[in-house]
Coordinates of C-alpha atoms in Angstrom, one line a residue:
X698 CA -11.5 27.2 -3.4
X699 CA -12.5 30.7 -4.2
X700 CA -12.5 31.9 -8.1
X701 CA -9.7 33.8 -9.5
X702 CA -10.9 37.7 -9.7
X703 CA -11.0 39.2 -12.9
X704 CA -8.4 42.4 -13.3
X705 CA -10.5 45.3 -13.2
X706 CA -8.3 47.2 -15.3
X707 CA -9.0 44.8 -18.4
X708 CA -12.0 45.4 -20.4
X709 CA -15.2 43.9 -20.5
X710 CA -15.4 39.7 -21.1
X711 CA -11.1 40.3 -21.5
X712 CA -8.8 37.7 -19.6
X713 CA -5.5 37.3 -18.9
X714 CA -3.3 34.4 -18.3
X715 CA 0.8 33.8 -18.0
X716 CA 0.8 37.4 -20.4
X717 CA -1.4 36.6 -22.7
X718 CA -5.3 38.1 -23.6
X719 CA -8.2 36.1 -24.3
X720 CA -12.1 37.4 -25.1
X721 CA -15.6 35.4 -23.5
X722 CA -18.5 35.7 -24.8
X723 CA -21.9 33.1 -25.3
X724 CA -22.9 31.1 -28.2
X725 CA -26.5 30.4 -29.0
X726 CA -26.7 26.6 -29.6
X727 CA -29.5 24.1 -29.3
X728 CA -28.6 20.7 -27.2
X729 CA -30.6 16.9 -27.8
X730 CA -31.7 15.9 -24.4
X731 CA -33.9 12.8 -24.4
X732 CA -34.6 12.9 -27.9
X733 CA -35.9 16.5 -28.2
X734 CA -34.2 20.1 -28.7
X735 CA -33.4 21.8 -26.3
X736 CA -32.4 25.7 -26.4
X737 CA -29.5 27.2 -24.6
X738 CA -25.7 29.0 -24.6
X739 CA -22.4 28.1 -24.5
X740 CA -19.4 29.5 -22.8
X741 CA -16.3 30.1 -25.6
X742 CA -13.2 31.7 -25.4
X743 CA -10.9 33.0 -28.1
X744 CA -7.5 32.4 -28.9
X745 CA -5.0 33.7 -26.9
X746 CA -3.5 36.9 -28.2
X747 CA -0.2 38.6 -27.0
X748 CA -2.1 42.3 -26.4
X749 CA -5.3 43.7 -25.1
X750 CA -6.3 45.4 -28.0
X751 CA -6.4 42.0 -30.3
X752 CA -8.4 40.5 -27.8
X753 CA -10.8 43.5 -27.7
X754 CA -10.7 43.7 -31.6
X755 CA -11.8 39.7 -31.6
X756 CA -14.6 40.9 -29.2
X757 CA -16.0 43.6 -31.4
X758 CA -16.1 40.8 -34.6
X759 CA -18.1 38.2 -32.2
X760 CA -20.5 41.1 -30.8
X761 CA -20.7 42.0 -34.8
X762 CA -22.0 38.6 -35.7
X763 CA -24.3 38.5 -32.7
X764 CA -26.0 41.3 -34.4
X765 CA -25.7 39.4 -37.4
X766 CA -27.8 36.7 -36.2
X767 CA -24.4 34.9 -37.7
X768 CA -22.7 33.8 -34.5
X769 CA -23.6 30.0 -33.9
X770 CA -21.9 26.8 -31.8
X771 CA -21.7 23.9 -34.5
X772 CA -22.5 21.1 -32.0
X773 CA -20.7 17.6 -32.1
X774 CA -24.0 15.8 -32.7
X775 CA -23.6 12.8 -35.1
X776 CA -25.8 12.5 -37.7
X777 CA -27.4 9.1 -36.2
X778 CA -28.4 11.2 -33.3
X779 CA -29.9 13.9 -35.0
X780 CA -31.8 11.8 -37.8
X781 CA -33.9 10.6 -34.4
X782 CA -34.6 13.8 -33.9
X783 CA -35.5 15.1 -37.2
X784 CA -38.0 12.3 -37.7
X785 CA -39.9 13.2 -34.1
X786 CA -39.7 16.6 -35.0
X787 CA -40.8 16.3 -39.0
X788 CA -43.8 13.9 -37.6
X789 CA -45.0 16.5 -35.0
X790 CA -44.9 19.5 -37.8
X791 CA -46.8 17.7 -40.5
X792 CA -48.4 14.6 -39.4
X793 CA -47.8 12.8 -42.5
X794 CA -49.2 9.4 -43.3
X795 CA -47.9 5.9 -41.6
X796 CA -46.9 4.9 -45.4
X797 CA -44.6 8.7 -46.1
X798 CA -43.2 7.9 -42.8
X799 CA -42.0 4.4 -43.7
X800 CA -40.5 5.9 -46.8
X801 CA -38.7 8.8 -44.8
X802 CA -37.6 5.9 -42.6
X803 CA -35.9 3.9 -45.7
X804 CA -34.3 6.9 -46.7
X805 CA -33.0 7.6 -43.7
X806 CA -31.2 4.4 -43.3
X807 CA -29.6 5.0 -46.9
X808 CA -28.3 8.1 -45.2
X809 CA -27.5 6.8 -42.1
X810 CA -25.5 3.8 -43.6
X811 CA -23.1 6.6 -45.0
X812 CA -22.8 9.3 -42.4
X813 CA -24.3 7.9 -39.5
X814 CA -21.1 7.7 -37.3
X815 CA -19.9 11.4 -38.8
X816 CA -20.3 14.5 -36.9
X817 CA -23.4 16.6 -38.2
X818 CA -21.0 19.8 -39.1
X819 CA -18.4 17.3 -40.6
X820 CA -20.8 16.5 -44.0
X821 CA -19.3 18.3 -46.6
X822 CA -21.1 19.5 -49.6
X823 CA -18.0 17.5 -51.9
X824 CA -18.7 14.3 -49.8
X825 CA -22.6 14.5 -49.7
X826 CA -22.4 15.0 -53.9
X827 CA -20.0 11.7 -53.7
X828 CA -22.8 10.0 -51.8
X829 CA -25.4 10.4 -54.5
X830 CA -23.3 9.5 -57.4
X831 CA -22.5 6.5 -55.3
X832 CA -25.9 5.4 -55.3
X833 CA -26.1 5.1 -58.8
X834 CA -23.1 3.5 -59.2
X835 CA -25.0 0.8 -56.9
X836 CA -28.1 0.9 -59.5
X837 CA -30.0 2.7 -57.5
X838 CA -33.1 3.9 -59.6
X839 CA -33.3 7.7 -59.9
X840 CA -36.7 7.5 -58.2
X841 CA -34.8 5.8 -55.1
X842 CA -32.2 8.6 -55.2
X843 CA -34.5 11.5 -55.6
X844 CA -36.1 9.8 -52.1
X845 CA -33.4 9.8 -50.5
X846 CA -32.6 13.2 -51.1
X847 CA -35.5 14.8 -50.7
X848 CA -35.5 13.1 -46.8
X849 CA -31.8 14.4 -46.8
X850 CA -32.5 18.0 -47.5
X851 CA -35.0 18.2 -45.3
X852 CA -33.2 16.5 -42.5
X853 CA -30.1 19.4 -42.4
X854 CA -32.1 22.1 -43.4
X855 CA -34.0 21.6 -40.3
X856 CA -30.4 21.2 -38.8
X857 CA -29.2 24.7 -40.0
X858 CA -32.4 26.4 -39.5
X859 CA -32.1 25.1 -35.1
X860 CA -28.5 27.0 -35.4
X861 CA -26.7 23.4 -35.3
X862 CA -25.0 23.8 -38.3
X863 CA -24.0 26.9 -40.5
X864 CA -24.0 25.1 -43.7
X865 CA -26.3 22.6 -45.7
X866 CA -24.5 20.1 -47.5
X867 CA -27.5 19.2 -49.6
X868 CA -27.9 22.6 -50.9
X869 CA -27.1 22.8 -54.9
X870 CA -26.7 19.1 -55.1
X871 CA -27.5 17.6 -58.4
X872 CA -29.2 14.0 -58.7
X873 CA -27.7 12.4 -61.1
X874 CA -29.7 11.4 -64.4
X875 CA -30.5 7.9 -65.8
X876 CA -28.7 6.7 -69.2
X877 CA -30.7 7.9 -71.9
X878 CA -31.0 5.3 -74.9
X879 CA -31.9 5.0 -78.3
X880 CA -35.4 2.2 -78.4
X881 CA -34.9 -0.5 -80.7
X882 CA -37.5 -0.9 -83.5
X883 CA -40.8 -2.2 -82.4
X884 CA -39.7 -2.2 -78.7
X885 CA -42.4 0.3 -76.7
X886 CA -41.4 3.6 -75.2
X887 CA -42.4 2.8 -71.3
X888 CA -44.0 0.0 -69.3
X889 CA -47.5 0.0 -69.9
X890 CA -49.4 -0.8 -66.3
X891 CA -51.1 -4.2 -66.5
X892 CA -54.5 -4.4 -66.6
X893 CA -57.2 -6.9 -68.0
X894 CA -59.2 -6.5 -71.4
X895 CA -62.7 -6.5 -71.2
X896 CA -63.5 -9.9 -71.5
X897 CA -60.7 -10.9 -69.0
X898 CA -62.6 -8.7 -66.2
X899 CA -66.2 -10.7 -67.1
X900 CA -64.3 -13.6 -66.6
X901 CA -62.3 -12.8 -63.7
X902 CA -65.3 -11.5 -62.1
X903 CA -67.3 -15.1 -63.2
X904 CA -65.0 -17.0 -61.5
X905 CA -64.7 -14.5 -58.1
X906 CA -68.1 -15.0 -57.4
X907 CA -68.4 -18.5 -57.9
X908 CA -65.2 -18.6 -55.5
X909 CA -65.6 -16.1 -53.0
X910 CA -68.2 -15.0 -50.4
X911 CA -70.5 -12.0 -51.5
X912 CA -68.2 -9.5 -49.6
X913 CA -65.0 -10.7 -51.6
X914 CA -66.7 -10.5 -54.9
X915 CA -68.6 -7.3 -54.3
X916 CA -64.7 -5.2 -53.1
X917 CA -63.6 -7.0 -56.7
X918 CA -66.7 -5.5 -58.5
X919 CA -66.4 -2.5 -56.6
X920 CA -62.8 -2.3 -57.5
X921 CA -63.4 -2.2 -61.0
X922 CA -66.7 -0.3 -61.8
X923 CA -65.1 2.8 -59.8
X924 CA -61.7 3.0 -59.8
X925 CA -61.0 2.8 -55.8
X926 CA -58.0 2.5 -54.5
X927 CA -58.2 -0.8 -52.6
X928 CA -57.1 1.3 -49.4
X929 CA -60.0 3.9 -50.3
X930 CA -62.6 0.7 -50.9
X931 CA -61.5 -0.9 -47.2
X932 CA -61.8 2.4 -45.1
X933 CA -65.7 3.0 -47.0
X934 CA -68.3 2.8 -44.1
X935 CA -72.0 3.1 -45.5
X936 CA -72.7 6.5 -44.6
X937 CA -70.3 7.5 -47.5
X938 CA -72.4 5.7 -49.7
X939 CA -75.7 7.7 -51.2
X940 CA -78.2 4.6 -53.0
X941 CA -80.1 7.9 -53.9
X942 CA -77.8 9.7 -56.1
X943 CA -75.6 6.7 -56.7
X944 CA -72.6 7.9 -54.9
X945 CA -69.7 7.3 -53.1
X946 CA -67.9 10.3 -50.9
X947 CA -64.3 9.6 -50.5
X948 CA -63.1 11.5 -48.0
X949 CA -60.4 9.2 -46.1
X950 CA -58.5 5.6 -46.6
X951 CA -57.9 2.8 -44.4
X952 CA -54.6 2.4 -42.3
X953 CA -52.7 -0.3 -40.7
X954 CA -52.1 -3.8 -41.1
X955 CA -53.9 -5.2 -37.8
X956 CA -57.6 -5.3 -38.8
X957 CA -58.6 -5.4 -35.1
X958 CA -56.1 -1.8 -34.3
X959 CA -57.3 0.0 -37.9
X960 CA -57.2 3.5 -37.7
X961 CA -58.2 6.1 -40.9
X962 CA -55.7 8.5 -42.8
X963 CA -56.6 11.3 -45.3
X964 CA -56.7 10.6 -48.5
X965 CA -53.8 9.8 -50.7
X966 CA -53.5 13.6 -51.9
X967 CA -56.3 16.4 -52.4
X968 CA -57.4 15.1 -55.6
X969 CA -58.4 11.9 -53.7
X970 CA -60.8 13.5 -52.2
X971 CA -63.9 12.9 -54.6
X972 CA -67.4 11.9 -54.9
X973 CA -67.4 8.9 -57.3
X974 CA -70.8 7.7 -59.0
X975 CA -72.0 4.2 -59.6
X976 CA -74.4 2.7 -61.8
X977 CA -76.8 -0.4 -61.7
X978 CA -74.2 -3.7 -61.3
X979 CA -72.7 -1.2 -58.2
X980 CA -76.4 -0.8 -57.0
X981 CA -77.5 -4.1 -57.1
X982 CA -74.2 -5.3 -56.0
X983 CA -73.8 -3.3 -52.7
X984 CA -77.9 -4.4 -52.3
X985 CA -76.5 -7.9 -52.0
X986 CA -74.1 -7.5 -50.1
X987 CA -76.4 -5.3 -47.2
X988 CA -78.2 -8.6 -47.5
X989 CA -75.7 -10.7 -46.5
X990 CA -74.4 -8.8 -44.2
X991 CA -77.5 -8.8 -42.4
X992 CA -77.5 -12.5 -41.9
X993 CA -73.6 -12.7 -40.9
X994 CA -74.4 -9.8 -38.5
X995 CA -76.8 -12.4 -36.2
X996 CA -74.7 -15.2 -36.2
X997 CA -71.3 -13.2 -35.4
X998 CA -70.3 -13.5 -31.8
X999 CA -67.8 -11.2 -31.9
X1000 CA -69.2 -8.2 -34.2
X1001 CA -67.2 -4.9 -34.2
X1002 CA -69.8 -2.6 -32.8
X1003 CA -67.6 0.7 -33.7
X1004 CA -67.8 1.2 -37.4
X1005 CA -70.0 0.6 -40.3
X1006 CA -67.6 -0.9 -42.7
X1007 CA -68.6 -1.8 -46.2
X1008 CA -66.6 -4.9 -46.7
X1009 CA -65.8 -6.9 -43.5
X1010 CA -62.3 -9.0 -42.9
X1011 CA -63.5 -13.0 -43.1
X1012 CA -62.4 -13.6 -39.5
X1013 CA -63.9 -10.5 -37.7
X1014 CA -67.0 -9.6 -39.2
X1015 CA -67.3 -6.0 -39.0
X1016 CA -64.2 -5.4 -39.0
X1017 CA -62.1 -3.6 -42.4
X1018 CA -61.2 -6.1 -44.4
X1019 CA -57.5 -6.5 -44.3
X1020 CA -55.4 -4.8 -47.4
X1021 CA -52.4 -7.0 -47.1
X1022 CA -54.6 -10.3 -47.9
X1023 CA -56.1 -9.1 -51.1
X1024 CA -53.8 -9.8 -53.5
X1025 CA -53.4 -13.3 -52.4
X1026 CA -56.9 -13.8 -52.8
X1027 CA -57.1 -12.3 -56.3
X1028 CA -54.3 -14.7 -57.5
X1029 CA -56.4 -17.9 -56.4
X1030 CA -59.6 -16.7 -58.2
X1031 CA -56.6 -15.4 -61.5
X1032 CA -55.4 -18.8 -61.3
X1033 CA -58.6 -20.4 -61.8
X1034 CA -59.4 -18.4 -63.9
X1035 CA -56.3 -18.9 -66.2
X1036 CA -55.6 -14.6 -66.4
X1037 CA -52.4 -13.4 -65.6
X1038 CA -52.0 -13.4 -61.7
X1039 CA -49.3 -10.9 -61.7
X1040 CA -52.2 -8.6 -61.8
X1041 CA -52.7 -6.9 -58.5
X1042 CA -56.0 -5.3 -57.1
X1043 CA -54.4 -2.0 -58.4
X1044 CA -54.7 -3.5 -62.0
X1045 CA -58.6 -3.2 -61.3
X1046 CA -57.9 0.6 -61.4
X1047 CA -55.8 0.2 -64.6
X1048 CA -58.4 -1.5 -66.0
X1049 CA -61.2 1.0 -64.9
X1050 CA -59.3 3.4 -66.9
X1051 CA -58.9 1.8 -70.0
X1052 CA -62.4 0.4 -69.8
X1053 CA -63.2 4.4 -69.6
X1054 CA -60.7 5.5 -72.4
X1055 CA -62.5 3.3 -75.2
X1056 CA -65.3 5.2 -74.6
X1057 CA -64.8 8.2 -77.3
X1058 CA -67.1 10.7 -75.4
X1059 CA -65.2 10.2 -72.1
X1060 CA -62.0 12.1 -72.2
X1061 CA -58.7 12.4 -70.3
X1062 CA -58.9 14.8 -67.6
X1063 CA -62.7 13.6 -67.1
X1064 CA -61.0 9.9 -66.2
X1065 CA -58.3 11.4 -64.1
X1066 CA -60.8 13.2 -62.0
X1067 CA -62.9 10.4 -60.9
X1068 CA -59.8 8.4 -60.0
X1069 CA -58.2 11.1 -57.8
X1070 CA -55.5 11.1 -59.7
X1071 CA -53.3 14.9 -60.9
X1072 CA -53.6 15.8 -64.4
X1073 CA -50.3 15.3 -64.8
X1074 CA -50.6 11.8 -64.0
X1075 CA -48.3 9.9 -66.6
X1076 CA -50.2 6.2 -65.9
X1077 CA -53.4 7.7 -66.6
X1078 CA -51.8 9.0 -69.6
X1079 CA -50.2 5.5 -70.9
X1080 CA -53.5 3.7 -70.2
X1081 CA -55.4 6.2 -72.0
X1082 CA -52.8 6.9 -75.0
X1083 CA -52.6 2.8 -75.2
X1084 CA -56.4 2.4 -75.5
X1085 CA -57.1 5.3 -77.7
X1086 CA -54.1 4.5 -80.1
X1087 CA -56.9 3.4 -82.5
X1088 CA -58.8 6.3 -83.4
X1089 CA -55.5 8.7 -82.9
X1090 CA -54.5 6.6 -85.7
X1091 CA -57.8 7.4 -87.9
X1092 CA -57.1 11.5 -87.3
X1093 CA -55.2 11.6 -90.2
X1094 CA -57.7 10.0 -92.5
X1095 CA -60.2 12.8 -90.6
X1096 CA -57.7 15.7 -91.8
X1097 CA -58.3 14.4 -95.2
X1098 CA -61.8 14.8 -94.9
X1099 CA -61.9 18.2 -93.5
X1100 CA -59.6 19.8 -95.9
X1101 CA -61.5 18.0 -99.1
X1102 CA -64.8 19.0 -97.9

């Protein structure tokens, strides 16, 4: 069956129908086929109108916005859908790390569980401001719903940016703020991170060696005489190690929780990326260890010929050692040791810190650079207020001094 001609007497993209006068014209609009954008047009049509001249008049608005750059299709994609294609797309673009991913991904479900089934033009600014204070009203920490927006407005401003929507719901939103109270007497400001005293580390690091093989208690050591991350101390390889200078170049962390399928990540922001020196206990420490190594290196049948890893995983020698097994580890030797074992391997870092603050000719931003961590770091901050709480107590009796002398 052969198409009904257009009336050559109507103008251009102008139809008529049973008397009345409708205008055509294309759409930009971007389509999700197999999980990935796709650019293209869509046929419209406007209203019907009773003349010609409404329907040109409609015509010269839409060719208006076309020059605009204003004329888009608002797509019927749900929210679900698109989410999967944000995160492909947001992966691509900046290759973030496997653990920002997992966070984007916990987000996203918060999201998800309230506008997953909703058309991605359908989430009103109104709604979307409901949504947040909703969360709170859960008791969801303001650090949770800052997340959760941040993955939000990044997810429809990419939306709006590919034409599939014409407005951001997230844009001017307002997180709301935590209860502010008044502390009771004697009660402290903020959490102090855990960490152990001086004597506490001597005698956790007594008992870890007694315990452990040489390549557990040298990570522990390692831990805390420089501050690593215990991600930064599993992905060292000896090259990064100078014994001439006394040096270790950070420049990467270890990734993945299959030691046998590891793979290596930047570090956990610029600052991370340091050169970190060591003195004799490291030295003589990392000596031992070569030593050891040496010997489990001839008898290892299976020895991961690939990388040159400081500290091997027990099972696969020369393979990383495996982060997730660590702080099970540390608890036995706490345990026996009869410290605390809600410390963490990260308390090793806390205590590197406030091992450095007690120091009086070792100051803040001198500590916060050879931990990798921004000046602006409040945990550095606590540790270091905590420790030095002493002698900031002493500055007024120095005032005294200076104006009497």
């Amino acid at each position: 069956m052969s198409k009904k001609k257009k009336d050559a007497s109507l103008p251009k993209n102008v139809r008529e129908k049973d008397g009345k006068y409708t205008y055509r014209y294309r759409v930009p609009t971007t389509k999700v086929v197999d999980g990935k954008e796709k650019k293209t047009t869509k046929q419209m049509e406007s209203p019907r109108f009773g003349t010609v001249q409404e329907a040109v008049d409609f015509g010269i608005l839409i060719q208006a916005r076309k020059i605009q750059k204003t004329l888009k299709y608002e797509t019927t994609l749900t929210v679900n859908a698109w989410s999967k294609v944000w995160l492909r797309e947001y992966t691509i673009e900046r290759e973030p790390r496997k653990k920002t991913i997992k966070n984007r991904v916990f987000a996203l479900n918060v999201i998800l569980e309230k506008f997953g089934a909703f058309m991605l033009r359908n989430v009103t600014m109104s709604e979307y401001q409901d949504f947040l204070y909703k969360l709170k009203e859960d008791g969801r920490k303001r650090n949770t719903i800052i997340t959760v927006n941040s993955v939000a407005s990044l997810m429809f401003a990419h939306a709006k940016r590919t034409n599939l929507i014409t407005e951001d719901p997230t844009v001017g939103a307002v997180i709301p703020k935590e209860k502010q109270v008044p502390r009771k007497i004697g009660e402290k400001k903020q959490v102090l991170p855990k960490f152990l005293e001086k004597n506490q580390l001597k005698r956790f690091l007594e008992v870890a060696r007694f315990m452990l093989t040489p390549n557990l208690w040298a990570l522990f050591l390692v831990l805390a005489y420089t501050g690593l991350r215990i991600s930064e101390a599993a992905g060292l390889q000896w090259e990064d190690i100078d014994p001439n200078n006394r040096t270790i170049d950070i420049n990467k962390q270890l990734e993945g929780d299959n030691v046998r399928n590891y793979s290596f990540g930047p570090p956990k922001n610029d600052q991370s990326e340091r050169i970190v020196s060591y003195g004799d206990t490291v030295a003589k420490t990392l000596e031992t260890l070569r030593i050891w190594q040496r010997t489990e290196k001839l008898s290892s049948k299976d020895f991961n010929p690939n990388d040159n890893f400081v500290f091997w995983s027990t099972e696969f020698p020369g393979y990383p050692i495996p982060i997730t097994t660590i702080p099970k580890i540390m608890r036995r030797v706490l345990k026996e040791a009869d410290l605390p074992t809600s410390l963490t391997p990260h308390s090793l870092r806390h205590t590197h810190v406030s091992l450095l603050a007690s120091n009086p000719r070792v100051s803040l931003p001198e500590i916060q650079a050879r931990i990798g961590h921004k000046g602006n770091s409040r945990t550095t901050e606590l540790i270091y207020l905590h420790v030095t709480q002493n002698r900031q107590l002493k500055i007024a009796d120095d005032f005294e001094w200076a104006i009497n002398n």
